[in-house]
Every structure is written in C-alpha cells, then in structure tokens.
Amino acid sequence: MTQPTLGVWDVAAVSALLLINGALSVWLSLGIARQLLVAALRMVAQLAAVGALLTVLFGAASPIWTLAMASAMVLFAGYEVTARQTRRLAGGWGPGLGTATMALAAATVTLVALVGPLRPDPWHEARVAIPLFGMILGNAMTGVGLGLDTLTTAVVRDRAALDARIALGAPRFEALRPVIREAMRRGLIPVINAMAACGVVFLPGMMTGQILAGAPPGDAVLYQVLIMILIAGATGLGLLGAIVGGAWRLTDHRHRLRLDRLAPARPAS
Amino acid sequence: MTNAEILTLRGLTSTALKDCNLTVAPGEIVVVQGPSGSGKSLLLRAIADLDPHQGAAWLGPLDRARMSGPAWRRMVRYVAAEPAWWADRVGDHMRHPKRAAELAVSLGLAADCLDWPVTRLSTGEKQRLGLARALEDHPPVLLLDEPTAALDDAATRAVEALLKRRRDDGVAMVLVTHSDAQAARLANRRLMIRDGCLRDAVS
C-alpha cells in the first residue's frame, strides 16, 4: 500500500465544497456566505502561519521557544474563554480565572504525559509537546468556557433561591451546590460526548490523521485513547478549579452572594 | 421556648442605610414602616448580614463579627416578601418536615402540602410555606419582610396568631409592613425609615 500524498492543488480542489455552501447560503438568503468565506480564509491563514511557525520551532529545538509558543496558545485560549461568556467576573478575575485554571490543568496533564507514557527525547521535544498541549488546552478551553458561562448565568438566574438558602444559614458552597453541579455537568458534556461517541459515531481527527499517514490502526487507537484520557483529565481538573474559584469569588468571607463582582451582561458572541 | 437574647444593632450603614441603631428585646415586635424604596428590606437584609455594609450587631453577648455568617443567620432569620424555591417538591426545602407540616397546618394549609410540587403553589401558599420554612427550627430572631402582603384576611389572621405565639415564646422580631392596622395589632414599638434613616414613629 502506498501512503497518500497531498498537494496544495488537491486541497484547493475540495474547497469547491465551501463554494457550494456559499452559493446555497446566497440562494436561500441565509446571510452567512460572507461569514463562511471569512472563516475559511481565516482558517487557511491561521493554519499556514502556525505551520510555518512550527517548522521554525521544531528546527530550533529550544525549550524556551517551546514555552513561548505554549504561553501564546494560553493567551489566545484565555481570550476565547473570556469572549464567549455572557456574564463574566469583573476586573482581572474575568480573563484571569479561566485562563489560569485551564492553563494549569493543561500544563500539568501535558507534563505528566511527557514524562510518563510518551517519554520523547528530550522530554520537552516541541514536535510532541506542542501538538499535545494544543489538543489538551483546546478541549480544556471548551469545558472551562462552558462551565464558567453556566455558573455566572445560573447565579444571576437563581439569585433569589441562592439568597434564600443563604438566609436560612447555608454556607456558601452548600448554597451554591446546585449551580456548581450544573456548571460542572455542562462543562464536562463535550468531553463525555466525545468519549462516548468516539469510534462509533466518528473517528477522531488525530487517529484518522495517523492512519492516513500510514500508522497501524492499533497504534493509532492506543494514542487516541491516551489523548482522550488526558483531555478528560485536564478538562475535569481545569473545570473544577474554575467553577470552585468562580463560586468562591461570587460569594465573600461572610458567605454572602456577591453579584456585584460580575461585569455587566453582554450578548454572547 | 427560645433562648431569649437582646438583639443590638449599632451604626448600620450602606449605600441605602444611614447609621441605623436599634435594640430589640426578647418577646418584642418592632414594626418598621416607610415609603417604598426607603430602605426597609435593605435594613432587614443588613441585620441578617446578607449584603455588604458597615456597623455592628450582637445577639446577647454574641458579637456578629466574631461569628461566621451562616451561624449568625441560623439565629437571626430573614424571611423575604417573596420566598424563593430551589427544589421541585415543597418538602425538599424543609430540614424538619414534621415541624414544618405542623406550622403549615397552623397557617391554614393542608397537612399533605409538603408533598405538593412547588409549581402548583399560589402566591399566598408560597408566602405561608416560606414562613413555615423559616420558623421550623425556632430561630430566636425573626426579620419579616411584609409576611402577609399576598394573603387574604383569614390567612393574615393565622400568620399574626403564629407570630404572637412566637413573641410570647421570647422571639425578637423586626417586622416590615405597609399595613397600619397590622402594625397596630402586632407592634410593641413602631419605627419609621425614610431615606435610610431610622426614626421613632409618632404613635
């Protein structure tokens, strides 16, 4: 069997599918043709840029550059987590809490994978560390973003009920338990769905890529299982930190509800 | 009987309250009246330490500042004008279902009302069950925010009778009401609040 080779013109040819989508949007007056075009062009530009960057990074083989790249990824992920929230914590807590918990969880789990099962040489090998960190961080970003958005929205929605429990003498985490549970559940749903449907409803991108690149399916499956477990672990840890931290910030040392610590609501983007 | 202690409040101040001082003896009902928006509910919430504010409070020898917020609120109980609910069934909100059911019956509700879903409750039923929920563990201080605003005459009489029994047991109460007739029936002392300032009302 020969390994398939992919050229730029092959990719350009399949972009006709996007043009068909755009044409359908115009025909049905959906008003998303422009968004579709911009998103597609953005994707190509971003991936081309990151491809060039990774080529330089892998060539440099410097842990400093690897750390710099990971830090830049964290900043972008932090921006995305914050931007997607209808209501966010006011001040530095808004971008800070989600970014810090997500980055800490993703970095810890990536390090565990690098020094544990993967063991590249050297252990910080950018070719392994950066894609791995990216996959883990991206999924943690989705979970933490969803969880924090659910928490801040739910405390406002259920303010009277939370206040009633506090007035009856409940400590803050007991009073907020229903919204903490709701936020944790909502944040974990994407990763639970991904694990439950993996291999049945869809073949994961990384596994498909490995198989297309010629790896034996057994090896590809083993890597995919490892990645899914790492993703679930990091998402759970980051989410727990973000939600407990958010609930702590939305109450004070007297166990009072402090919705004045939320920034004014804004429409979700 | 309740462990009777004097409630003392000194210099309660917030964006809505201006240096409010108050002492409520065991077995005393202090009625606070005033125009809408004058700070009545915020005064009760400040006493219960539900909103940030300055000032000090004691219950007998117990200094609020030296206690946790939950411990204070288990003794100094705020009852909102519109009680909120968080579970599907009424009984799931009660820590002492037997006592809560007895209280509900004394307020004119059916004995099985704790099995009802919250969604079937009328505004008046919610108000009475909210009161039963707040009273079931016998807190020594009650902060009542218009406890009969949504009730008919019969239910109002039942609530007032229950409050009088608690007063006779030594419970100290601060009661906010817009009804002069209710204030006259229940108050040992009447105060007015205007623009956040607490004053003796002219009797």
CSV table of C-alpha atoms in Angstrom, one decimal:
chain,number,residue,atom,x,y,z
A,1,MET,CA,0.0,0.0,0.0
A,2,THR,CA,1.3,3.5,-0.8
A,3,GLN,CA,0.9,6.3,1.6
A,4,PRO,CA,-1.3,9.1,0.1
A,5,THR,CA,0.5,12.3,-0.8
A,6,LEU,CA,-1.4,15.6,-0.5
A,7,GLY,CA,-0.7,18.7,-2.6
A,8,VAL,CA,-1.9,22.2,-2.4
A,9,TRP,CA,-4.0,21.8,-5.5
A,10,ASP,CA,-5.7,18.8,-4.1
A,11,VAL,CA,-6.9,20.9,-1.1
A,12,ALA,CA,-7.8,23.8,-3.4
A,13,ALA,CA,-10.0,21.5,-5.5
A,14,VAL,CA,-12.1,20.4,-2.5
A,15,SER,CA,-12.6,24.0,-1.5
A,16,ALA,CA,-15.3,23.8,-4.1
A,17,LEU,CA,-17.5,22.3,-1.4
A,18,LEU,CA,-17.3,25.6,0.5
A,19,LEU,CA,-18.2,27.5,-2.6
A,20,ILE,CA,-21.3,25.3,-2.9
A,21,ASN,CA,-22.2,26.1,0.7
A,22,GLY,CA,-21.7,29.8,0.0
A,23,ALA,CA,-23.9,29.5,-3.1
A,24,LEU,CA,-26.6,27.8,-1.1
A,25,SER,CA,-26.5,30.5,1.5
A,26,VAL,CA,-27.0,33.2,-1.2
A,27,TRP,CA,-29.8,31.2,-2.8
A,28,LEU,CA,-31.6,30.6,0.5
A,29,SER,CA,-30.9,34.1,1.8
A,30,LEU,CA,-29.2,32.7,4.9
A,31,GLY,CA,-26.8,35.7,5.1
A,32,ILE,CA,-23.9,33.6,6.2
A,33,ALA,CA,-21.9,33.4,2.9
A,34,ARG,CA,-19.6,36.2,3.9
A,35,GLN,CA,-19.1,34.7,7.4
A,36,LEU,CA,-18.3,31.3,5.8
A,37,LEU,CA,-15.8,32.8,3.4
A,38,VAL,CA,-14.1,34.9,6.1
A,39,ALA,CA,-14.0,31.9,8.5
A,40,ALA,CA,-12.5,29.6,5.7
A,41,LEU,CA,-9.9,32.2,4.7
A,42,ARG,CA,-9.1,32.8,8.4
A,43,MET,CA,-8.6,29.0,8.9
A,44,VAL,CA,-6.2,28.7,6.0
A,45,ALA,CA,-4.2,31.8,7.0
A,46,GLN,CA,-4.0,30.7,10.7
A,47,LEU,CA,-3.0,27.1,9.8
A,48,ALA,CA,-0.5,28.3,7.2
A,49,ALA,CA,1.0,30.6,9.8
A,50,VAL,CA,1.1,28.0,12.6
A,51,GLY,CA,2.6,25.5,10.1
A,52,ALA,CA,5.4,27.9,9.3
A,53,LEU,CA,5.9,28.7,13.0
A,54,LEU,CA,6.0,25.0,14.0
A,55,THR,CA,8.6,24.3,11.2
A,56,VAL,CA,10.9,27.0,12.8
A,57,LEU,CA,10.1,25.9,16.3
A,58,PHE,CA,10.8,22.2,15.6
A,59,GLY,CA,14.1,23.3,13.9
A,60,ALA,CA,15.2,25.4,16.8
A,61,ALA,CA,14.6,22.6,19.3
A,62,SER,CA,14.8,25.1,22.2
A,63,PRO,CA,12.7,24.7,25.4
A,64,ILE,CA,12.5,28.5,25.7
A,65,TRP,CA,10.8,28.7,22.3
A,66,THR,CA,8.5,25.8,23.1
A,67,LEU,CA,7.5,27.6,26.3
A,68,ALA,CA,6.9,30.8,24.5
A,69,MET,CA,4.7,29.1,21.9
A,70,ALA,CA,2.7,27.4,24.7
A,71,SER,CA,2.3,30.7,26.5
A,72,ALA,CA,1.0,32.3,23.3
A,73,MET,CA,-1.5,29.5,23.0
A,74,VAL,CA,-2.6,30.0,26.6
A,75,LEU,CA,-3.2,33.7,25.9
A,76,PHE,CA,-5.3,33.0,22.8
A,77,ALA,CA,-7.3,30.3,24.7
A,78,GLY,CA,-7.8,32.7,27.6
A,79,TYR,CA,-9.2,35.4,25.3
A,80,GLU,CA,-11.6,32.8,23.7
A,81,VAL,CA,-12.8,31.6,27.1
A,82,THR,CA,-13.5,35.2,28.2
A,83,ALA,CA,-15.0,36.4,25.0
A,84,ARG,CA,-17.6,33.6,24.9
A,85,GLN,CA,-19.1,34.4,28.3
A,86,THR,CA,-22.4,36.3,28.5
A,87,ARG,CA,-21.6,37.4,32.1
A,88,ARG,CA,-18.1,37.3,33.3
A,89,LEU,CA,-16.4,38.1,36.6
A,90,ALA,CA,-15.4,41.8,36.8
A,91,GLY,CA,-11.9,43.0,36.7
A,92,GLY,CA,-8.9,40.8,36.3
A,93,TRP,CA,-10.9,37.8,37.6
A,94,GLY,CA,-12.8,37.7,34.3
A,95,PRO,CA,-9.9,36.6,32.0
A,96,GLY,CA,-7.7,35.5,34.8
A,97,LEU,CA,-9.6,32.7,36.5
A,98,GLY,CA,-10.5,30.8,33.3
A,99,THR,CA,-7.0,31.3,31.8
A,100,ALA,CA,-5.2,30.3,34.9
A,101,THR,CA,-7.2,27.2,35.7
A,102,MET,CA,-7.2,26.0,32.1
A,103,ALA,CA,-3.5,26.6,31.6
A,104,LEU,CA,-2.5,25.0,34.9
A,105,ALA,CA,-4.6,21.9,34.3
A,106,ALA,CA,-3.5,21.5,30.7
A,107,ALA,CA,0.2,22.1,31.6
A,108,THR,CA,0.1,19.6,34.5
A,109,VAL,CA,-1.5,16.9,32.4
A,110,THR,CA,0.8,17.5,29.4
A,111,LEU,CA,3.8,17.3,31.7
A,112,VAL,CA,2.5,14.0,33.2
A,113,ALA,CA,2.1,12.6,29.6
A,114,LEU,CA,5.6,13.8,28.5
A,115,VAL,CA,7.5,12.3,31.5
A,116,GLY,CA,5.1,9.3,31.8
A,117,PRO,CA,3.8,7.3,28.8
A,118,LEU,CA,5.2,9.3,25.9
A,119,ARG,CA,8.8,10.0,27.0
A,120,PRO,CA,10.1,11.8,24.0
A,121,ASP,CA,13.8,12.6,23.9
A,122,PRO,CA,14.4,15.2,25.1
A,123,TRP,CA,11.2,15.3,27.3
A,124,HIS,CA,10.3,18.8,26.0
A,125,GLU,CA,10.6,17.8,22.3
A,126,ALA,CA,8.5,20.5,20.6
A,127,ARG,CA,7.2,18.1,17.9
A,128,VAL,CA,5.4,16.1,20.7
A,129,ALA,CA,4.9,18.8,23.4
A,130,ILE,CA,3.2,21.5,21.3
A,131,PRO,CA,0.6,19.4,19.5
A,132,LEU,CA,-0.2,17.5,22.7
A,133,PHE,CA,-0.5,20.7,24.7
A,134,GLY,CA,-2.7,22.2,22.0
A,135,MET,CA,-5.1,19.3,21.9
A,136,ILE,CA,-5.4,19.3,25.7
A,137,LEU,CA,-5.6,23.0,26.1
A,138,GLY,CA,-8.2,23.4,23.3
A,139,ASN,CA,-10.6,20.9,24.9
A,140,ALA,CA,-10.0,22.3,28.4
A,141,MET,CA,-10.8,25.7,26.9
A,142,THR,CA,-14.2,24.5,25.7
A,143,GLY,CA,-15.1,22.9,29.0
A,144,VAL,CA,-13.9,25.8,31.2
A,145,GLY,CA,-15.6,28.3,29.0
A,146,LEU,CA,-18.9,26.5,29.0
A,147,GLY,CA,-18.7,25.8,32.8
A,148,LEU,CA,-17.9,29.4,33.7
A,149,ASP,CA,-20.6,30.7,31.4
A,150,THR,CA,-23.1,28.4,33.0
A,151,LEU,CA,-22.0,29.3,36.5
A,152,THR,CA,-22.3,33.1,36.1
A,153,THR,CA,-25.5,32.8,34.2
A,154,ALA,CA,-27.1,30.5,36.7
A,155,VAL,CA,-26.2,32.5,39.8
A,156,VAL,CA,-28.0,35.5,38.3
A,157,ARG,CA,-30.9,33.4,37.1
A,158,ASP,CA,-31.3,31.6,40.5
A,159,ARG,CA,-30.3,34.6,42.6
A,160,ALA,CA,-33.4,34.6,44.8
A,161,ALA,CA,-33.2,30.8,45.5
A,162,LEU,CA,-29.5,31.0,46.4
A,163,ASP,CA,-30.2,34.0,48.6
A,164,ALA,CA,-33.0,32.1,50.3
A,165,ARG,CA,-30.6,29.2,51.1
A,166,ILE,CA,-28.0,31.6,52.5
A,167,ALA,CA,-30.7,33.4,54.6
A,168,LEU,CA,-31.6,30.0,56.1
A,169,GLY,CA,-28.0,29.6,57.2
A,170,ALA,CA,-26.4,27.6,54.4
A,171,PRO,CA,-22.6,28.1,54.0
A,172,ARG,CA,-21.7,29.4,50.5
A,173,PHE,CA,-20.6,26.2,48.8
A,174,GLU,CA,-23.7,24.4,50.2
A,175,ALA,CA,-26.0,27.2,49.0
A,176,LEU,CA,-24.4,27.2,45.5
A,177,ARG,CA,-24.2,23.5,45.2
A,178,PRO,CA,-27.0,23.2,42.5
A,179,VAL,CA,-25.4,25.8,40.2
A,180,ILE,CA,-21.9,24.3,40.8
A,181,ARG,CA,-23.2,20.9,39.8
A,182,GLU,CA,-25.0,22.4,36.8
A,183,ALA,CA,-21.8,24.2,35.6
A,184,MET,CA,-19.6,21.1,36.1
A,185,ARG,CA,-22.0,18.9,34.2
A,186,ARG,CA,-22.4,21.4,31.3
A,187,GLY,CA,-18.6,21.8,31.1
A,188,LEU,CA,-18.0,18.1,31.0
A,189,ILE,CA,-20.7,17.2,28.4
A,190,PRO,CA,-18.4,17.8,25.3
A,191,VAL,CA,-15.7,15.5,26.6
A,192,ILE,CA,-18.2,12.9,27.8
A,193,ASN,CA,-20.0,13.0,24.4
A,194,ALA,CA,-16.6,12.8,22.6
A,195,MET,CA,-15.6,9.7,24.6
A,196,ALA,CA,-19.0,8.1,24.3
A,197,ALA,CA,-19.2,8.6,20.5
A,198,CYS,CA,-15.6,8.1,19.7
A,199,GLY,CA,-15.1,5.2,17.3
A,200,VAL,CA,-18.8,4.7,16.9
A,201,VAL,CA,-20.2,8.0,15.6
A,202,PHE,CA,-16.9,9.4,14.4
A,203,LEU,CA,-13.3,8.6,14.1
A,204,PRO,CA,-11.2,11.2,16.0
A,205,GLY,CA,-9.1,13.6,13.9
A,206,MET,CA,-5.8,12.6,15.4
A,207,MET,CA,-6.4,8.9,14.9
A,208,THR,CA,-7.6,9.4,11.3
A,209,GLY,CA,-4.6,11.6,10.6
A,210,GLN,CA,-2.2,8.9,11.9
A,211,ILE,CA,-3.9,6.2,9.9
A,212,LEU,CA,-3.9,8.4,6.8
A,213,ALA,CA,-0.2,9.0,7.4
A,214,GLY,CA,0.4,5.2,7.4
A,215,ALA,CA,0.4,4.3,11.1
A,216,PRO,CA,-1.1,0.8,12.0
A,217,PRO,CA,-4.7,1.3,13.3
A,218,GLY,CA,-3.8,-0.5,16.6
A,219,ASP,CA,-1.1,2.1,17.4
A,220,ALA,CA,-3.4,5.0,16.3
A,221,VAL,CA,-6.1,3.7,18.6
A,222,LEU,CA,-3.7,3.4,21.5
A,223,TYR,CA,-2.5,7.0,21.1
A,224,GLN,CA,-6.1,8.2,20.7
A,225,VAL,CA,-7.2,6.5,23.9
A,226,LEU,CA,-4.3,8.1,25.7
A,227,ILE,CA,-5.2,11.5,24.3
A,228,MET,CA,-8.9,11.2,25.2
A,229,ILE,CA,-8.0,10.3,28.8
A,230,LEU,CA,-5.5,13.2,29.0
A,231,ILE,CA,-8.2,15.6,27.6
A,232,ALA,CA,-10.8,14.4,30.0
A,233,GLY,CA,-8.4,14.7,32.9
A,234,ALA,CA,-7.3,18.2,32.1
A,235,THR,CA,-10.9,19.4,31.3
A,236,GLY,CA,-12.1,18.0,34.6
A,237,LEU,CA,-9.3,19.5,36.7
A,238,GLY,CA,-9.5,22.9,34.9
A,239,LEU,CA,-13.2,22.9,35.2
A,240,LEU,CA,-13.2,22.1,38.9
A,241,GLY,CA,-10.7,24.8,39.6
A,242,ALA,CA,-12.6,27.4,37.5
A,243,ILE,CA,-16.0,26.6,39.0
A,244,VAL,CA,-14.9,26.4,42.6
A,245,GLY,CA,-12.9,29.5,42.1
A,246,GLY,CA,-15.8,31.3,40.5
A,247,ALA,CA,-18.2,30.2,43.2
A,248,TRP,CA,-15.7,31.4,45.8
A,249,ARG,CA,-15.4,34.8,44.1
A,250,LEU,CA,-19.2,35.2,43.7
A,251,THR,CA,-19.5,34.9,47.5
A,252,ASP,CA,-17.5,36.6,50.3
A,253,HIS,CA,-16.0,35.7,53.6
A,254,ARG,CA,-19.4,36.3,55.3
A,255,HIS,CA,-20.9,33.7,52.9
A,256,ARG,CA,-22.9,36.4,51.1
A,257,LEU,CA,-23.8,36.3,47.4
A,258,ARG,CA,-21.7,39.0,45.7
A,259,LEU,CA,-23.2,39.5,42.2
A,260,ASP,CA,-21.7,43.0,42.2
A,261,ARG,CA,-18.5,41.1,41.3
A,262,LEU,CA,-19.9,40.3,37.9
A,263,ALA,CA,-19.3,42.6,35.0
A,264,PRO,CA,-22.4,43.9,33.2
A,265,ALA,CA,-24.1,41.4,30.9
A,266,ARG,CA,-23.3,41.5,27.3
A,267,PRO,CA,-24.7,39.4,24.4
A,268,ALA,CA,-22.9,36.2,23.7
A,269,SER,CA,-20.7,36.3,20.6
B,1,MET,CA,-39.2,28.3,74.5
B,2,THR,CA,-36.4,30.1,72.6
B,3,ASN,CA,-33.0,31.2,74.1
B,4,ALA,CA,-34.0,34.8,74.6
B,5,GLU,CA,-31.4,37.4,74.0
B,6,ILE,CA,-31.4,41.1,73.2
B,7,LEU,CA,-30.6,42.0,69.5
B,8,THR,CA,-28.5,45.1,69.4
B,9,LEU,CA,-27.5,46.9,66.2
B,10,ARG,CA,-25.1,49.9,66.0
B,11,GLY,CA,-24.3,52.1,63.1
B,12,LEU,CA,-25.7,50.0,60.2
B,13,THR,CA,-24.6,52.0,57.2
B,14,SER,CA,-24.6,51.1,53.5
B,15,THR,CA,-25.4,52.9,50.2
B,16,ALA,CA,-29.1,52.7,51.3
B,17,LEU,CA,-28.8,53.0,55.1
B,18,LYS,CA,-27.5,55.8,57.3
B,19,ASP,CA,-26.2,55.0,60.7
B,20,CYS,CA,-29.2,52.8,61.9
B,21,ASN,CA,-29.3,51.9,65.5
B,22,LEU,CA,-31.8,49.5,67.1
B,23,THR,CA,-32.3,47.3,70.1
B,24,VAL,CA,-35.0,44.6,70.1
B,25,ALA,CA,-35.7,42.8,73.3
B,26,PRO,CA,-36.8,39.1,73.5
B,27,GLY,CA,-40.6,38.9,73.1
B,28,GLU,CA,-40.7,42.3,71.4
B,29,ILE,CA,-42.1,43.0,67.9
B,30,VAL,CA,-40.6,46.2,66.4
B,31,VAL,CA,-42.5,47.3,63.3
B,32,VAL,CA,-40.6,49.3,60.7
B,33,GLN,CA,-42.7,51.3,58.2
B,34,GLY,CA,-41.8,53.8,55.5
B,35,PRO,CA,-42.4,54.6,51.9
B,36,SER,CA,-41.4,52.2,49.1
B,37,GLY,CA,-37.7,52.4,48.4
B,38,SER,CA,-36.9,53.9,51.8
B,39,GLY,CA,-34.6,51.0,52.7
B,40,LYS,CA,-36.9,48.8,54.8
B,41,SER,CA,-35.9,45.5,53.2
B,42,LEU,CA,-32.3,46.5,53.0
B,43,LEU,CA,-32.4,47.2,56.7
B,44,LEU,CA,-33.6,43.7,57.4
B,45,ARG,CA,-31.0,42.2,55.0
B,46,ALA,CA,-28.2,44.2,56.7
B,47,ILE,CA,-29.3,42.9,60.1
B,48,ALA,CA,-29.2,39.3,58.7
B,49,ASP,CA,-25.8,40.2,57.1
B,50,LEU,CA,-27.0,39.3,53.6
B,51,ASP,CA,-25.5,42.4,51.9
B,52,PRO,CA,-22.2,44.2,52.4
B,53,HIS,CA,-22.5,47.1,54.9
B,54,GLN,CA,-20.7,48.7,57.9
B,55,GLY,CA,-21.9,48.5,61.5
B,56,ALA,CA,-22.0,46.1,64.4
B,57,ALA,CA,-24.6,43.6,65.7
B,58,TRP,CA,-24.9,41.5,68.8
B,59,LEU,CA,-27.3,38.9,70.0
B,60,GLY,CA,-27.0,39.0,73.7
B,61,PRO,CA,-23.2,38.5,74.3
B,62,LEU,CA,-22.6,37.1,70.8
B,63,ASP,CA,-20.7,39.5,68.6
B,64,ARG,CA,-21.7,39.0,64.9
B,65,ALA,CA,-18.2,40.0,63.8
B,66,ARG,CA,-16.8,37.0,65.7
B,67,MET,CA,-19.3,34.5,64.2
B,68,SER,CA,-19.5,33.1,60.8
B,69,GLY,CA,-22.2,34.4,58.5
B,70,PRO,CA,-24.1,31.1,58.4
B,71,ALA,CA,-24.0,30.8,62.2
B,72,TRP,CA,-25.5,34.3,62.6
B,73,ARG,CA,-28.2,33.7,60.0
B,74,ARG,CA,-29.3,30.4,61.7
B,75,MET,CA,-30.2,32.6,64.7
B,76,VAL,CA,-31.2,35.8,63.0
B,77,ARG,CA,-33.6,34.7,60.3
B,78,TYR,CA,-34.6,36.9,57.3
B,79,VAL,CA,-37.9,36.0,55.7
B,80,ALA,CA,-38.2,37.6,52.2
B,81,ALA,CA,-41.5,39.0,51.0
B,82,GLU,CA,-41.5,36.6,48.1
B,83,PRO,CA,-39.9,33.3,49.3
B,84,ALA,CA,-37.8,31.6,46.6
B,85,TRP,CA,-37.7,27.8,45.9
B,86,TRP,CA,-34.9,25.6,44.5
B,87,ALA,CA,-36.3,22.0,44.6
B,88,ASP,CA,-39.4,20.6,42.8
B,89,ARG,CA,-41.2,19.4,45.9
B,90,VAL,CA,-42.2,21.6,48.9
B,91,GLY,CA,-41.0,19.1,51.5
B,92,ASP,CA,-37.5,19.1,49.9
B,93,HIS,CA,-37.0,22.6,51.2
B,94,MET,CA,-37.6,21.7,54.8
B,95,ARG,CA,-35.0,20.5,57.3
B,96,HIS,CA,-37.6,19.4,59.9
B,97,PRO,CA,-40.6,18.2,57.8
B,98,LYS,CA,-42.7,17.2,60.8
B,99,ARG,CA,-42.4,20.6,62.4
B,100,ALA,CA,-42.8,22.4,59.0
B,101,ALA,CA,-46.1,20.4,58.4
B,102,GLU,CA,-47.5,21.4,61.8
B,103,LEU,CA,-46.6,25.0,61.1
B,104,ALA,CA,-48.2,24.8,57.7
B,105,VAL,CA,-51.4,23.4,59.2
B,106,SER,CA,-51.5,26.2,61.8
B,107,LEU,CA,-51.3,28.6,58.9
B,108,GLY,CA,-54.4,27.1,57.2
B,109,LEU,CA,-52.6,24.8,54.7
B,110,ALA,CA,-53.4,21.2,54.1
B,111,ALA,CA,-51.5,18.6,56.1
B,112,ASP,CA,-50.1,17.0,52.9
B,113,CYS,CA,-48.8,20.3,51.4
B,114,LEU,CA,-45.2,19.2,51.9
B,115,ASP,CA,-45.8,16.6,49.2
B,116,TRP,CA,-47.0,19.2,46.7
B,117,PRO,CA,-44.9,20.3,43.7
B,118,VAL,CA,-43.8,23.9,44.1
B,119,THR,CA,-45.3,24.7,40.7
B,120,ARG,CA,-48.8,24.3,42.0
B,121,LEU,CA,-48.4,26.7,44.8
B,122,SER,CA,-50.3,30.0,44.7
B,123,THR,CA,-48.5,33.2,45.8
B,124,GLY,CA,-50.2,33.1,49.2
B,125,GLU,CA,-49.3,29.5,49.7
B,126,LYS,CA,-45.7,30.2,48.9
B,127,GLN,CA,-45.7,33.0,51.4
B,128,ARG,CA,-47.1,30.9,54.2
B,129,LEU,CA,-44.8,28.0,53.4
B,130,GLY,CA,-41.8,30.3,53.2
B,131,LEU,CA,-42.7,31.4,56.7
B,132,ALA,CA,-43.1,27.8,57.9
B,133,ARG,CA,-39.6,27.1,56.4
B,134,ALA,CA,-38.1,30.0,58.2
B,135,LEU,CA,-39.7,29.1,61.6
B,136,GLU,CA,-39.3,25.4,61.6
B,137,ASP,CA,-36.0,25.4,63.6
B,138,HIS,CA,-37.2,28.1,66.1
B,139,PRO,CA,-34.7,30.9,65.4
B,140,PRO,CA,-34.6,33.4,68.3
B,141,VAL,CA,-34.8,36.5,66.0
B,142,LEU,CA,-37.1,36.9,63.0
B,143,LEU,CA,-36.8,39.6,60.4
B,144,LEU,CA,-40.1,39.6,58.5
B,145,ASP,CA,-40.4,41.5,55.2
B,146,GLU,CA,-44.2,42.0,54.6
B,147,PRO,CA,-45.1,38.5,55.7
B,148,THR,CA,-48.8,38.9,54.8
B,149,ALA,CA,-48.6,41.0,51.7
B,150,ALA,CA,-50.0,38.2,49.5
B,151,LEU,CA,-52.6,36.9,51.9
B,152,ASP,CA,-56.3,37.2,52.4
B,153,ASP,CA,-57.8,38.2,55.8
B,154,ALA,CA,-58.1,34.6,57.2
B,155,ALA,CA,-54.6,33.7,56.3
B,156,THR,CA,-53.3,37.0,57.6
B,157,ARG,CA,-55.0,36.3,61.0
B,158,ALA,CA,-53.4,32.9,61.1
B,159,VAL,CA,-49.9,34.3,60.4
B,160,GLU,CA,-50.4,37.0,63.0
B,161,ALA,CA,-51.6,34.4,65.6
B,162,LEU,CA,-48.4,32.4,64.9
B,163,LEU,CA,-46.2,35.4,65.2
B,164,LYS,CA,-47.9,36.4,68.5
B,165,ARG,CA,-47.3,32.8,69.9
B,166,ARG,CA,-43.6,33.1,68.9
B,167,ARG,CA,-43.4,36.5,70.5
B,168,ASP,CA,-44.8,35.0,73.7
B,169,ASP,CA,-42.1,32.4,73.5
B,170,GLY,CA,-39.5,35.1,73.6
B,171,VAL,CA,-38.7,35.5,69.9
B,172,ALA,CA,-37.5,39.1,69.0
B,173,MET,CA,-38.9,40.3,65.7
B,174,VAL,CA,-38.4,43.2,63.3
B,175,LEU,CA,-41.5,43.4,61.0
B,176,VAL,CA,-41.8,45.4,57.9
B,177,THR,CA,-45.4,46.1,56.8
B,178,HIS,CA,-47.3,48.7,54.8
B,179,SER,CA,-50.4,48.0,56.9
B,180,ASP,CA,-51.1,50.4,59.7
B,181,ALA,CA,-53.8,48.1,61.0
B,182,GLN,CA,-51.3,45.2,61.2
B,183,ALA,CA,-48.7,47.4,62.8
B,184,ALA,CA,-51.3,48.4,65.4
B,185,ARG,CA,-52.2,44.8,66.1
B,186,LEU,CA,-48.6,43.5,66.4
B,187,ALA,CA,-46.2,46.2,67.3
B,188,ASN,CA,-44.7,46.7,70.7
B,189,ARG,CA,-42.8,49.6,69.2
B,190,ARG,CA,-43.1,51.4,65.8
B,191,LEU,CA,-40.3,52.9,63.8
B,192,MET,CA,-40.2,54.8,60.5
B,193,ILE,CA,-37.5,54.6,58.0
B,194,ARG,CA,-37.0,57.4,55.5
B,195,ASP,CA,-34.1,57.9,53.1
B,196,GLY,CA,-32.3,55.1,55.0
B,197,CYS,CA,-32.6,56.8,58.4
B,198,LEU,CA,-34.4,55.0,61.2
B,199,ARG,CA,-36.7,57.2,63.5
B,200,ASP,CA,-39.2,56.6,66.2
B,201,ALA,CA,-42.7,56.7,64.6
B,202,VAL,CA,-45.3,59.1,66.1
B,203,SER,CA,-47.8,56.7,67.7
